[in-house]
Structure formats: C-alpha cells, structure tokens
Amino acid sequence: MRRYLPSLSALHAFEAAARYMNFTKAADDLGLTQSGISRQIKNLEDFLGVTLFHRSGPRLVLTEVGANYYRDVALSLDRLQEISIDAVRGRTVDSSLMIGTHPTLASRWLPERLSTFINAHPEIPLEIMPAAPTTDFETTRLDITVLRGAGTWLHARSIELFPETLAVVASPSLIPLGEKRAPLDFSNYPMLQNSGRPSLWLNWLRLAGLSYSGRIQGSRFSHHEMIINAAVHGIGIAVIPTFYIERELENGLLHMPFGDPIRSDDSYFAVYPERKSHNANIILFRDWLIRQTRKHGS
C-alpha cells in the first residue's frame, strides 16, 4: 500500500515556518520565496484536512493541532537527517555526543579543557554546535548543553556548574594598566554593547548598587567574542563575564579599572534532555564538566 505521507518539501516548509513563526525567515532558511512557503503549507493543510496556522494581525500562530504536529514533525525530520548522516559517515549518531553552548564559550572556555575528555574517551566522537538559552529540549538533537540561566528548562535536567561574575574591563591603551577609576567614571569612556544581552550595563549598575541616570550608548556587537576583541583594541570599555577573559586579564591585554568582578543573577548549567537522561555518554560528559568546574572554579 502507498503510505499516507505528505511531500517532504511541504514538511520542510512547515517545520521551518513553525520554528521561526515567520514565512519570510523560513523562506530565507530554505532558499525559497515566501509565496513558495505559503503554497507548500496550503498544500499540506489541504492534504491533512486541518488548519496548522492562524494569523493574529501581523503575527503567525500555530493552532493546537499545528503545535502538536510541529513537535512530531521536527523529531521525525531530525531522525531522517540522523540516519542519512549515518549512511554517509558509517557510524550512528548515538555513538557521538552533540554538545551545544554559547559561541564564545565554545571558542574560549571549552577548547582549553576539552582535551582531557577526548584523551580519556577517544572512542566518543564529539560535535560542538551553537545553542541558545531558548533551546527546546523536547525536540532538540543536542545531547547536552552548557547554558547560562536560572536553572529551569522545560523537559530537561540541569546541574549548576559555576556562577557568572561580571566586570567592566578596558585595554591599557584606553586606561593605563594599574590605574583605578571610580565606578561612575565609566560614563567618561566609549562603551561597547552586546546586542545579544542588551541589559548588561544596567545589570552591572544594579548589581554594583550604583545610581546612574545618564544615557548608555556605544558601538554594538552581536556577541562576546567580538566585544572582547574590540575591548582589547581599545575601542571602548565593556561589561564581560570574567571567565571568558582569564587569559587577557592574566597577560595584561585587559584589566578592571572600575573595581572587582560582581556576581550576576545567572549561573552556567549543564543541561540535557529529560528523554536522554540515562544516556551513558551524556552522563560521562556531565560528570566531566562537573569535575572540571570544581577543579578550576569555572
């Protein structure tokens, strides 16, 4: 018998539209036109005989049927991708660990420590991918993540690794090394801002107990790696989690002229899907992360 299945292209279009909640972004992701996405989803709704999306003004909203269908379709497409990759590389995804984390943590903190895990477990292939605090642990392909937050993620287990501390840092080319400034003097210097965490300066002021009513503006960068490089080159001062810049602080490329680091409201956690909580490789990596952070303090 012929299977009762919609076209794969229609499923791709639906999954992307539901993931972005936006037909235009889905079209960009899949290399199609917006009308092409709309047509594929209309064909899918006609095939199924149900409505998958409602429009609420300019917003796109999944129906209850659509939301349930999206979760199952996303898992199925992930599985199809996994078995296709398995066929190419000759091993199963289950034999490897897919690790997700923030881009800067993946480029700075993790590589300095990862060799100890690789040397201890050379039989476990690793795949490092970006992950956001908004990761959906019910559908994600990731096995384990290191994320910043308050410790609560749906459909996941989390273990605190270390607290986040923030400091305002500057290059010696902007403020001479060893010179101290009053905390509120920060406003006399160009400020670097993080578009991914736009409230960092306000958080630092609140945590430091400082009252400041002036404007906070300056060059904006999309993530910490870019901000760190900008700060090192003297473009401005920046609020940065200190564990990202241990090496720059140690070798004098950056320093903290406005005072010691301050503990933020967030911590970094090892987070992994509840449905994968008994996976032996995940447990190995989780326990390794805990030992590393206990050993080094962060």
PDB file of C-alpha atoms in Angstrom:
ATOM      1  CA  MET A   1       0.000   0.000   0.000  1.00  0.00           C
ATOM      2  CA  ARG A   2       1.079   3.540  -0.681  1.00  0.00           C
ATOM      3  CA  ARG A   3       1.946   5.348   2.543  1.00  0.00           C
ATOM      4  CA  TYR A   4      -0.258   8.207   3.717  1.00  0.00           C
ATOM      5  CA  LEU A   5       2.512  10.790   3.708  1.00  0.00           C
ATOM      6  CA  PRO A   6       2.697  14.432   2.621  1.00  0.00           C
ATOM      7  CA  SER A   7       5.606  15.581   0.490  1.00  0.00           C
ATOM      8  CA  LEU A   8       8.951  16.075   2.205  1.00  0.00           C
ATOM      9  CA  SER A   9       9.212  19.602   0.785  1.00  0.00           C
ATOM     10  CA  ALA A  10       5.885  20.506   2.420  1.00  0.00           C
ATOM     11  CA  LEU A  11       7.105  19.134   5.757  1.00  0.00           C
ATOM     12  CA  HIS A  12      10.346  21.112   5.431  1.00  0.00           C
ATOM     13  CA  ALA A  13       8.382  24.289   4.748  1.00  0.00           C
ATOM     14  CA  PHE A  14       6.038  23.702   7.686  1.00  0.00           C
ATOM     15  CA  GLU A  15       8.841  22.880  10.128  1.00  0.00           C
ATOM     16  CA  ALA A  16      10.808  25.998   9.179  1.00  0.00           C
ATOM     17  CA  ALA A  17       7.729  28.248   9.350  1.00  0.00           C
ATOM     18  CA  ALA A  18       6.787  26.857  12.767  1.00  0.00           C
ATOM     19  CA  ARG A  19      10.366  27.163  14.044  1.00  0.00           C
ATOM     20  CA  TYR A  20      10.673  30.817  13.018  1.00  0.00           C
ATOM     21  CA  MET A  21       6.941  31.659  13.244  1.00  0.00           C
ATOM     22  CA  ASN A  22       7.602  33.674  10.123  1.00  0.00           C
ATOM     23  CA  PHE A  23       7.163  32.713   6.467  1.00  0.00           C
ATOM     24  CA  THR A  24       9.841  35.139   5.248  1.00  0.00           C
ATOM     25  CA  LYS A  25      12.533  33.762   7.574  1.00  0.00           C
ATOM     26  CA  ALA A  26      11.502  30.214   6.697  1.00  0.00           C
ATOM     27  CA  ALA A  27      11.840  31.059   3.016  1.00  0.00           C
ATOM     28  CA  ASP A  28      15.329  32.511   3.564  1.00  0.00           C
ATOM     29  CA  ASP A  29      16.363  29.407   5.512  1.00  0.00           C
ATOM     30  CA  LEU A  30      15.215  27.024   2.791  1.00  0.00           C
ATOM     31  CA  GLY A  31      16.212  29.159  -0.197  1.00  0.00           C
ATOM     32  CA  LEU A  32      12.611  29.591  -1.354  1.00  0.00           C
ATOM     33  CA  THR A  33      10.261  32.510  -1.860  1.00  0.00           C
ATOM     34  CA  GLN A  34       7.665  33.498   0.733  1.00  0.00           C
ATOM     35  CA  SER A  35       4.907  32.560  -1.705  1.00  0.00           C
ATOM     36  CA  GLY A  36       6.572  29.177  -2.143  1.00  0.00           C
ATOM     37  CA  ILE A  37       6.432  28.564   1.615  1.00  0.00           C
ATOM     38  CA  SER A  38       2.780  29.673   1.733  1.00  0.00           C
ATOM     39  CA  ARG A  39       1.906  27.361  -1.161  1.00  0.00           C
ATOM     40  CA  GLN A  40       3.652  24.364   0.441  1.00  0.00           C
ATOM     41  CA  ILE A  41       1.848  24.894   3.745  1.00  0.00           C
ATOM     42  CA  LYS A  42      -1.510  25.339   1.973  1.00  0.00           C
ATOM     43  CA  ASN A  43      -0.889  22.041   0.172  1.00  0.00           C
ATOM     44  CA  LEU A  44      -0.030  20.390   3.491  1.00  0.00           C
ATOM     45  CA  GLU A  45      -3.176  21.720   5.180  1.00  0.00           C
ATOM     46  CA  ASP A  46      -5.275  20.502   2.230  1.00  0.00           C
ATOM     47  CA  PHE A  47      -3.618  17.079   2.401  1.00  0.00           C
ATOM     48  CA  LEU A  48      -4.225  16.746   6.146  1.00  0.00           C
ATOM     49  CA  GLY A  49      -7.610  18.429   6.163  1.00  0.00           C
ATOM     50  CA  VAL A  50      -6.679  20.633   9.137  1.00  0.00           C
ATOM     51  CA  THR A  51      -5.563  24.212   9.767  1.00  0.00           C
ATOM     52  CA  LEU A  52      -1.992  24.464  11.033  1.00  0.00           C
ATOM     53  CA  PHE A  53      -1.580  28.255  11.347  1.00  0.00           C
ATOM     54  CA  HIS A  54      -3.746  31.221  12.279  1.00  0.00           C
ATOM     55  CA  ARG A  55      -2.823  34.832  11.609  1.00  0.00           C
ATOM     56  CA  SER A  56      -3.291  37.254  14.505  1.00  0.00           C
ATOM     57  CA  GLY A  57      -2.664  40.630  12.870  1.00  0.00           C
ATOM     58  CA  PRO A  58       0.949  40.511  11.660  1.00  0.00           C
ATOM     59  CA  ARG A  59       1.707  37.534  13.913  1.00  0.00           C
ATOM     60  CA  LEU A  60       1.704  33.882  12.918  1.00  0.00           C
ATOM     61  CA  VAL A  61       0.209  31.497  15.489  1.00  0.00           C
ATOM     62  CA  LEU A  62       0.163  27.702  15.472  1.00  0.00           C
ATOM     63  CA  THR A  63      -3.191  26.065  16.058  1.00  0.00           C
ATOM     64  CA  GLU A  64      -3.318  23.394  18.755  1.00  0.00           C
ATOM     65  CA  VAL A  65      -3.182  20.711  16.053  1.00  0.00           C
ATOM     66  CA  GLY A  66      -0.335  22.594  14.368  1.00  0.00           C
ATOM     67  CA  ALA A  67       1.704  22.822  17.593  1.00  0.00           C
ATOM     68  CA  ASN A  68       1.387  19.084  18.234  1.00  0.00           C
ATOM     69  CA  TYR A  69       2.151  18.284  14.612  1.00  0.00           C
ATOM     70  CA  TYR A  70       5.229  20.544  14.674  1.00  0.00           C
ATOM     71  CA  ARG A  71       6.763  18.720  17.654  1.00  0.00           C
ATOM     72  CA  ASP A  72       6.346  15.344  15.978  1.00  0.00           C
ATOM     73  CA  VAL A  73       7.472  16.543  12.538  1.00  0.00           C
ATOM     74  CA  ALA A  74      10.600  18.194  13.983  1.00  0.00           C
ATOM     75  CA  LEU A  75      11.577  14.968  15.733  1.00  0.00           C
ATOM     76  CA  SER A  76      10.904  12.924  12.590  1.00  0.00           C
ATOM     77  CA  LEU A  77      12.935  15.237  10.352  1.00  0.00           C
ATOM     78  CA  ASP A  78      15.782  15.176  12.851  1.00  0.00           C
ATOM     79  CA  ARG A  79      15.683  11.406  12.813  1.00  0.00           C
ATOM     80  CA  LEU A  80      15.681  11.309   9.000  1.00  0.00           C
ATOM     81  CA  GLN A  81      18.705  13.578   9.000  1.00  0.00           C
ATOM     82  CA  GLU A  82      20.486  11.399  11.544  1.00  0.00           C
ATOM     83  CA  ILE A  83      20.031   8.159   9.631  1.00  0.00           C
ATOM     84  CA  SER A  84      21.073   9.897   6.384  1.00  0.00           C
ATOM     85  CA  ILE A  85      24.256  11.175   8.034  1.00  0.00           C
ATOM     86  CA  ASP A  86      24.846   7.701   9.482  1.00  0.00           C
ATOM     87  CA  ALA A  87      24.734   6.240   5.984  1.00  0.00           C
ATOM     88  CA  VAL A  88      27.401   8.698   4.813  1.00  0.00           C
ATOM     89  CA  ARG A  89      29.827   8.503   7.717  1.00  0.00           C
ATOM     90  CA  GLY A  90      29.375   4.849   8.593  1.00  0.00           C
ATOM     91  CA  ARG A  91      28.514   5.303  12.258  1.00  0.00           C
ATOM     92  CA  THR A  92      25.419   6.119  14.257  1.00  0.00           C
ATOM     93  CA  VAL A  93      24.653   9.449  15.859  1.00  0.00           C
ATOM     94  CA  ASP A  94      24.124   7.572  19.134  1.00  0.00           C
ATOM     95  CA  SER A  95      27.857   6.839  19.243  1.00  0.00           C
ATOM     96  CA  SER A  96      28.740  10.539  19.302  1.00  0.00           C
ATOM     97  CA  LEU A  97      27.943  13.418  21.620  1.00  0.00           C
ATOM     98  CA  MET A  98      26.295  16.530  20.239  1.00  0.00           C
ATOM     99  CA  ILE A  99      27.283  19.373  22.573  1.00  0.00           C
ATOM    100  CA  GLY A 100      25.661  22.790  22.401  1.00  0.00           C
ATOM    101  CA  THR A 101      26.703  26.053  24.013  1.00  0.00           C
ATOM    102  CA  HIS A 102      27.158  29.803  23.517  1.00  0.00           C
ATOM    103  CA  PRO A 103      29.532  30.679  20.637  1.00  0.00           C
ATOM    104  CA  THR A 104      32.039  32.481  22.872  1.00  0.00           C
ATOM    105  CA  LEU A 105      32.065  29.685  25.427  1.00  0.00           C
ATOM    106  CA  ALA A 106      32.591  27.196  22.598  1.00  0.00           C
ATOM    107  CA  SER A 107      35.535  29.170  21.230  1.00  0.00           C
ATOM    108  CA  ARG A 108      37.206  30.121  24.531  1.00  0.00           C
ATOM    109  CA  TRP A 109      36.263  28.206  27.661  1.00  0.00           C
ATOM    110  CA  LEU A 110      35.512  24.756  26.267  1.00  0.00           C
ATOM    111  CA  PRO A 111      38.541  24.122  23.987  1.00  0.00           C
ATOM    112  CA  GLU A 112      41.016  24.852  26.799  1.00  0.00           C
ATOM    113  CA  ARG A 113      39.566  21.966  28.802  1.00  0.00           C
ATOM    114  CA  LEU A 114      38.192  19.540  26.216  1.00  0.00           C
ATOM    115  CA  SER A 115      41.425  17.657  25.548  1.00  0.00           C
ATOM    116  CA  THR A 116      41.185  15.896  28.918  1.00  0.00           C
ATOM    117  CA  PHE A 117      37.805  14.410  27.964  1.00  0.00           C
ATOM    118  CA  ILE A 118      38.987  13.459  24.469  1.00  0.00           C
ATOM    119  CA  ASN A 119      42.110  11.777  25.847  1.00  0.00           C
ATOM    120  CA  ALA A 120      40.072   9.862  28.419  1.00  0.00           C
ATOM    121  CA  HIS A 121      37.346   8.828  25.942  1.00  0.00           C
ATOM    122  CA  PRO A 122      38.815   8.734  22.422  1.00  0.00           C
ATOM    123  CA  GLU A 123      36.055   6.325  21.351  1.00  0.00           C
ATOM    124  CA  ILE A 124      33.368   9.036  21.717  1.00  0.00           C
ATOM    125  CA  PRO A 125      33.223  11.425  18.728  1.00  0.00           C
ATOM    126  CA  LEU A 126      32.209  14.972  19.683  1.00  0.00           C
ATOM    127  CA  GLU A 127      30.182  17.504  17.698  1.00  0.00           C
ATOM    128  CA  ILE A 128      30.132  21.076  19.049  1.00  0.00           C
ATOM    129  CA  MET A 129      27.236  23.263  17.954  1.00  0.00           C
ATOM    130  CA  PRO A 130      25.731  26.627  18.962  1.00  0.00           C
ATOM    131  CA  ALA A 131      22.834  26.560  21.410  1.00  0.00           C
ATOM    132  CA  ALA A 132      20.617  29.277  22.854  1.00  0.00           C
ATOM    133  CA  PRO A 133      19.019  29.549  26.309  1.00  0.00           C
ATOM    134  CA  THR A 134      15.704  29.108  24.464  1.00  0.00           C
ATOM    135  CA  THR A 135      16.643  25.606  23.240  1.00  0.00           C
ATOM    136  CA  ASP A 136      13.582  23.324  23.072  1.00  0.00           C
ATOM    137  CA  PHE A 137      14.746  20.216  24.920  1.00  0.00           C
ATOM    138  CA  GLU A 138      11.720  18.241  23.841  1.00  0.00           C
ATOM    139  CA  THR A 139      12.776  18.317  20.182  1.00  0.00           C
ATOM    140  CA  THR A 140      16.481  19.277  20.095  1.00  0.00           C
ATOM    141  CA  ARG A 141      19.046  16.956  18.535  1.00  0.00           C
ATOM    142  CA  LEU A 142      21.602  18.145  21.086  1.00  0.00           C
ATOM    143  CA  ASP A 143      22.654  15.658  23.751  1.00  0.00           C
ATOM    144  CA  ILE A 144      23.965  18.087  26.362  1.00  0.00           C
ATOM    145  CA  THR A 145      24.467  21.841  26.577  1.00  0.00           C
ATOM    146  CA  VAL A 146      26.251  24.402  28.718  1.00  0.00           C
ATOM    147  CA  LEU A 147      23.857  27.335  29.080  1.00  0.00           C
ATOM    148  CA  ARG A 148      23.511  30.495  31.112  1.00  0.00           C
ATOM    149  CA  GLY A 149      20.304  30.953  33.070  1.00  0.00           C
ATOM    150  CA  ALA A 150      18.457  30.487  36.325  1.00  0.00           C
ATOM    151  CA  GLY A 151      18.464  26.693  36.159  1.00  0.00           C
ATOM    152  CA  THR A 152      14.974  25.937  34.836  1.00  0.00           C
ATOM    153  CA  TRP A 153      14.405  24.499  31.360  1.00  0.00           C
ATOM    154  CA  LEU A 154      11.337  22.543  30.304  1.00  0.00           C
ATOM    155  CA  HIS A 155      11.794  18.851  29.506  1.00  0.00           C
ATOM    156  CA  ALA A 156      15.388  18.966  30.756  1.00  0.00           C
ATOM    157  CA  ARG A 157      17.627  18.253  33.714  1.00  0.00           C
ATOM    158  CA  SER A 158      20.176  20.850  34.790  1.00  0.00           C
ATOM    159  CA  ILE A 159      23.149  20.962  37.139  1.00  0.00           C
ATOM    160  CA  GLU A 160      24.838  24.204  38.138  1.00  0.00           C
ATOM    161  CA  LEU A 161      28.473  24.373  37.085  1.00  0.00           C
ATOM    162  CA  PHE A 162      29.599  27.840  38.206  1.00  0.00           C
ATOM    163  CA  PRO A 163      28.157  31.315  38.851  1.00  0.00           C
ATOM    164  CA  GLU A 164      28.659  34.155  36.420  1.00  0.00           C
ATOM    165  CA  THR A 165      30.716  37.159  37.504  1.00  0.00           C
ATOM    166  CA  LEU A 166      30.775  40.409  35.539  1.00  0.00           C
ATOM    167  CA  ALA A 167      33.431  43.105  35.328  1.00  0.00           C
ATOM    168  CA  VAL A 168      33.933  46.328  33.408  1.00  0.00           C
ATOM    169  CA  VAL A 169      37.202  45.929  31.541  1.00  0.00           C
ATOM    170  CA  ALA A 170      39.439  48.178  29.470  1.00  0.00           C
ATOM    171  CA  SER A 171      42.574  47.974  27.383  1.00  0.00           C
ATOM    172  CA  PRO A 172      45.751  49.611  28.774  1.00  0.00           C
ATOM    173  CA  SER A 173      45.720  51.725  25.604  1.00  0.00           C
ATOM    174  CA  LEU A 174      42.483  53.312  26.811  1.00  0.00           C
ATOM    175  CA  ILE A 175      43.127  53.383  30.585  1.00  0.00           C
ATOM    176  CA  PRO A 176      46.719  52.794  31.737  1.00  0.00           C
ATOM    177  CA  LEU A 177      47.332  49.458  33.454  1.00  0.00           C
ATOM    178  CA  GLY A 178      47.121  49.714  37.243  1.00  0.00           C
ATOM    179  CA  GLU A 179      45.145  52.957  37.275  1.00  0.00           C
ATOM    180  CA  LYS A 180      41.849  52.836  39.129  1.00  0.00           C
ATOM    181  CA  ARG A 181      38.708  54.804  38.379  1.00  0.00           C
ATOM    182  CA  ALA A 182      35.589  55.482  40.428  1.00  0.00           C
ATOM    183  CA  PRO A 183      32.824  53.162  39.198  1.00  0.00           C
ATOM    184  CA  LEU A 184      30.654  56.012  37.908  1.00  0.00           C
ATOM    185  CA  ASP A 185      33.560  57.337  35.852  1.00  0.00           C
ATOM    186  CA  PHE A 186      32.691  54.636  33.304  1.00  0.00           C
ATOM    187  CA  SER A 187      30.462  57.180  31.553  1.00  0.00           C
ATOM    188  CA  ASN A 188      33.538  59.184  30.527  1.00  0.00           C
ATOM    189  CA  TYR A 189      34.648  56.429  28.156  1.00  0.00           C
ATOM    190  CA  PRO A 190      33.178  54.902  24.975  1.00  0.00           C
ATOM    191  CA  MET A 191      31.036  51.914  25.909  1.00  0.00           C
ATOM    192  CA  LEU A 192      30.748  48.646  23.992  1.00  0.00           C
ATOM    193  CA  GLN A 193      27.361  46.972  23.998  1.00  0.00           C
ATOM    194  CA  ASN A 194      26.188  43.415  23.440  1.00  0.00           C
ATOM    195  CA  SER A 195      23.106  43.197  21.210  1.00  0.00           C
ATOM    196  CA  GLY A 196      22.522  39.647  22.464  1.00  0.00           C
ATOM    197  CA  ARG A 197      22.460  40.837  26.093  1.00  0.00           C
ATOM    198  CA  PRO A 198      21.383  44.484  25.827  1.00  0.00           C
ATOM    199  CA  SER A 199      20.793  44.912  29.574  1.00  0.00           C
ATOM    200  CA  LEU A 200      24.348  44.025  30.676  1.00  0.00           C
ATOM    201  CA  TRP A 201      25.338  47.586  31.548  1.00  0.00           C
ATOM    202  CA  LEU A 202      22.114  48.131  33.503  1.00  0.00           C
ATOM    203  CA  ASN A 203      22.619  44.808  35.292  1.00  0.00           C
ATOM    204  CA  TRP A 204      26.153  45.774  36.277  1.00  0.00           C
ATOM    205  CA  LEU A 205      24.957  49.117  37.646  1.00  0.00           C
ATOM    206  CA  ARG A 206      22.190  47.426  39.634  1.00  0.00           C
ATOM    207  CA  LEU A 207      24.460  44.706  40.995  1.00  0.00           C
ATOM    208  CA  ALA A 208      27.079  47.298  41.945  1.00  0.00           C
ATOM    209  CA  GLY A 209      24.435  49.356  43.759  1.00  0.00           C
ATOM    210  CA  LEU A 210      25.166  52.387  41.585  1.00  0.00           C
ATOM    211  CA  SER A 211      22.635  55.100  40.814  1.00  0.00           C
ATOM    212  CA  TYR A 212      23.099  56.408  37.285  1.00  0.00           C
ATOM    213  CA  SER A 213      20.599  58.359  35.188  1.00  0.00           C
ATOM    214  CA  GLY A 214      22.654  59.163  32.092  1.00  0.00           C
ATOM    215  CA  ARG A 215      22.480  57.606  28.660  1.00  0.00           C
ATOM    216  CA  ILE A 216      24.151  54.293  27.929  1.00  0.00           C
ATOM    217  CA  GLN A 217      25.151  54.057  24.314  1.00  0.00           C
ATOM    218  CA  GLY A 218      28.037  52.932  22.196  1.00  0.00           C
ATOM    219  CA  SER A 219      29.122  50.556  19.474  1.00  0.00           C
ATOM    220  CA  ARG A 220      27.021  47.403  19.458  1.00  0.00           C
ATOM    221  CA  PHE A 221      28.313  43.906  18.731  1.00  0.00           C
ATOM    222  CA  SER A 222      26.390  40.662  18.399  1.00  0.00           C
ATOM    223  CA  HIS A 223      28.286  38.501  20.910  1.00  0.00           C
ATOM    224  CA  HIS A 224      31.063  38.497  23.499  1.00  0.00           C
ATOM    225  CA  GLU A 225      33.867  37.287  21.214  1.00  0.00           C
ATOM    226  CA  MET A 226      33.508  40.409  19.093  1.00  0.00           C
ATOM    227  CA  ILE A 227      33.240  42.658  22.154  1.00  0.00           C
ATOM    228  CA  ILE A 228      36.366  41.161  23.729  1.00  0.00           C
ATOM    229  CA  ASN A 229      38.372  41.809  20.573  1.00  0.00           C
ATOM    230  CA  ALA A 230      37.031  45.361  20.388  1.00  0.00           C
ATOM    231  CA  ALA A 231      37.935  45.994  24.038  1.00  0.00           C
ATOM    232  CA  VAL A 232      41.448  44.588  23.565  1.00  0.00           C
ATOM    233  CA  HIS A 233      41.956  47.021  20.670  1.00  0.00           C
ATOM    234  CA  GLY A 234      40.921  49.973  22.839  1.00  0.00           C
ATOM    235  CA  ILE A 235      37.676  50.773  21.031  1.00  0.00           C
ATOM    236  CA  GLY A 236      35.836  51.069  24.349  1.00  0.00           C
ATOM    237  CA  ILE A 237      35.130  49.593  27.766  1.00  0.00           C
ATOM    238  CA  ALA A 238      32.841  46.597  28.164  1.00  0.00           C
ATOM    239  CA  VAL A 239      30.937  44.508  30.697  1.00  0.00           C
ATOM    240  CA  ILE A 240      32.160  40.946  30.191  1.00  0.00           C
ATOM    241  CA  PRO A 241      31.814  37.668  32.137  1.00  0.00           C
ATOM    242  CA  THR A 242      35.263  37.216  33.669  1.00  0.00           C
ATOM    243  CA  PHE A 243      35.658  33.525  32.829  1.00  0.00           C
ATOM    244  CA  TYR A 244      35.745  34.472  29.128  1.00  0.00           C
ATOM    245  CA  ILE A 245      38.778  36.711  29.577  1.00  0.00           C
ATOM    246  CA  GLU A 246      41.001  34.905  32.093  1.00  0.00           C
ATOM    247  CA  ARG A 247      43.897  34.876  29.627  1.00  0.00           C
ATOM    248  CA  GLU A 248      43.523  38.569  28.652  1.00  0.00           C
ATOM    249  CA  LEU A 249      43.415  39.589  32.327  1.00  0.00           C
ATOM    250  CA  GLU A 250      46.431  37.436  33.127  1.00  0.00           C
ATOM    251  CA  ASN A 251      48.630  38.804  30.348  1.00  0.00           C
ATOM    252  CA  GLY A 252      47.528  42.435  30.748  1.00  0.00           C
ATOM    253  CA  LEU A 253      45.633  42.835  27.495  1.00  0.00           C
ATOM    254  CA  LEU A 254      42.629  43.829  29.602  1.00  0.00           C
ATOM    255  CA  HIS A 255      42.263  44.994  33.195  1.00  0.00           C
ATOM    256  CA  MET A 256      39.493  46.041  35.620  1.00  0.00           C
ATOM    257  CA  PRO A 257      39.964  49.742  36.442  1.00  0.00           C
ATOM    258  CA  PHE A 258      36.407  50.169  37.787  1.00  0.00           C
ATOM    259  CA  GLY A 259      36.570  47.572  40.540  1.00  0.00           C
ATOM    260  CA  ASP A 260      36.419  43.858  41.223  1.00  0.00           C
ATOM    261  CA  PRO A 261      34.058  41.430  39.474  1.00  0.00           C
ATOM    262  CA  ILE A 262      30.468  41.259  40.696  1.00  0.00           C
ATOM    263  CA  ARG A 263      28.351  38.106  40.920  1.00  0.00           C
ATOM    264  CA  SER A 264      25.441  38.259  38.482  1.00  0.00           C
ATOM    265  CA  ASP A 265      21.978  36.730  38.871  1.00  0.00           C
ATOM    266  CA  ASP A 266      22.812  33.908  36.461  1.00  0.00           C
ATOM    267  CA  SER A 267      24.920  30.773  36.525  1.00  0.00           C
ATOM    268  CA  TYR A 268      26.108  28.341  33.880  1.00  0.00           C
ATOM    269  CA  PHE A 269      24.486  24.919  33.862  1.00  0.00           C
ATOM    270  CA  ALA A 270      24.959  21.554  32.242  1.00  0.00           C
ATOM    271  CA  VAL A 271      21.540  20.980  30.674  1.00  0.00           C
ATOM    272  CA  TYR A 272      20.381  17.859  28.865  1.00  0.00           C
ATOM    273  CA  PRO A 273      17.016  16.480  27.670  1.00  0.00           C
ATOM    274  CA  GLU A 274      14.971  14.517  30.176  1.00  0.00           C
ATOM    275  CA  ARG A 275      14.346  11.880  27.492  1.00  0.00           C
ATOM    276  CA  LYS A 276      18.132  11.290  27.217  1.00  0.00           C
ATOM    277  CA  SER A 277      18.908  11.329  30.939  1.00  0.00           C
ATOM    278  CA  HIS A 278      20.083   7.710  31.014  1.00  0.00           C
ATOM    279  CA  ASN A 279      22.437   8.005  28.028  1.00  0.00           C
ATOM    280  CA  ALA A 280      25.828   6.758  29.216  1.00  0.00           C
ATOM    281  CA  ASN A 281      27.863   9.195  27.111  1.00  0.00           C
ATOM    282  CA  ILE A 282      25.848  12.153  28.367  1.00  0.00           C
ATOM    283  CA  ILE A 283      26.435  11.080  31.961  1.00  0.00           C
ATOM    284  CA  LEU A 284      30.175  10.763  31.267  1.00  0.00           C
ATOM    285  CA  PHE A 285      30.359  14.252  29.804  1.00  0.00           C
ATOM    286  CA  ARG A 286      28.151  15.766  32.507  1.00  0.00           C
ATOM    287  CA  ASP A 287      30.343  14.340  35.259  1.00  0.00           C
ATOM    288  CA  TRP A 288      33.475  15.513  33.441  1.00  0.00           C
ATOM    289  CA  LEU A 289      32.040  19.041  33.250  1.00  0.00           C
ATOM    290  CA  ILE A 290      31.337  18.993  36.978  1.00  0.00           C
ATOM    291  CA  ARG A 291      34.875  17.844  37.786  1.00  0.00           C
ATOM    292  CA  GLN A 292      36.396  20.484  35.506  1.00  0.00           C
ATOM    293  CA  THR A 293      34.446  23.340  37.052  1.00  0.00           C
ATOM    294  CA  ARG A 294      35.102  22.135  40.600  1.00  0.00           C
ATOM    295  CA  LYS A 295      38.801  21.835  39.802  1.00  0.00           C
ATOM    296  CA  HIS A 296      39.213  25.230  38.133  1.00  0.00           C
ATOM    297  CA  GLY A 297      36.439  27.175  39.858  1.00  0.00           C
ATOM    298  CA  SER A 298      34.854  27.959  36.463  1.00  0.00           C
TER     299      SER A 298
END
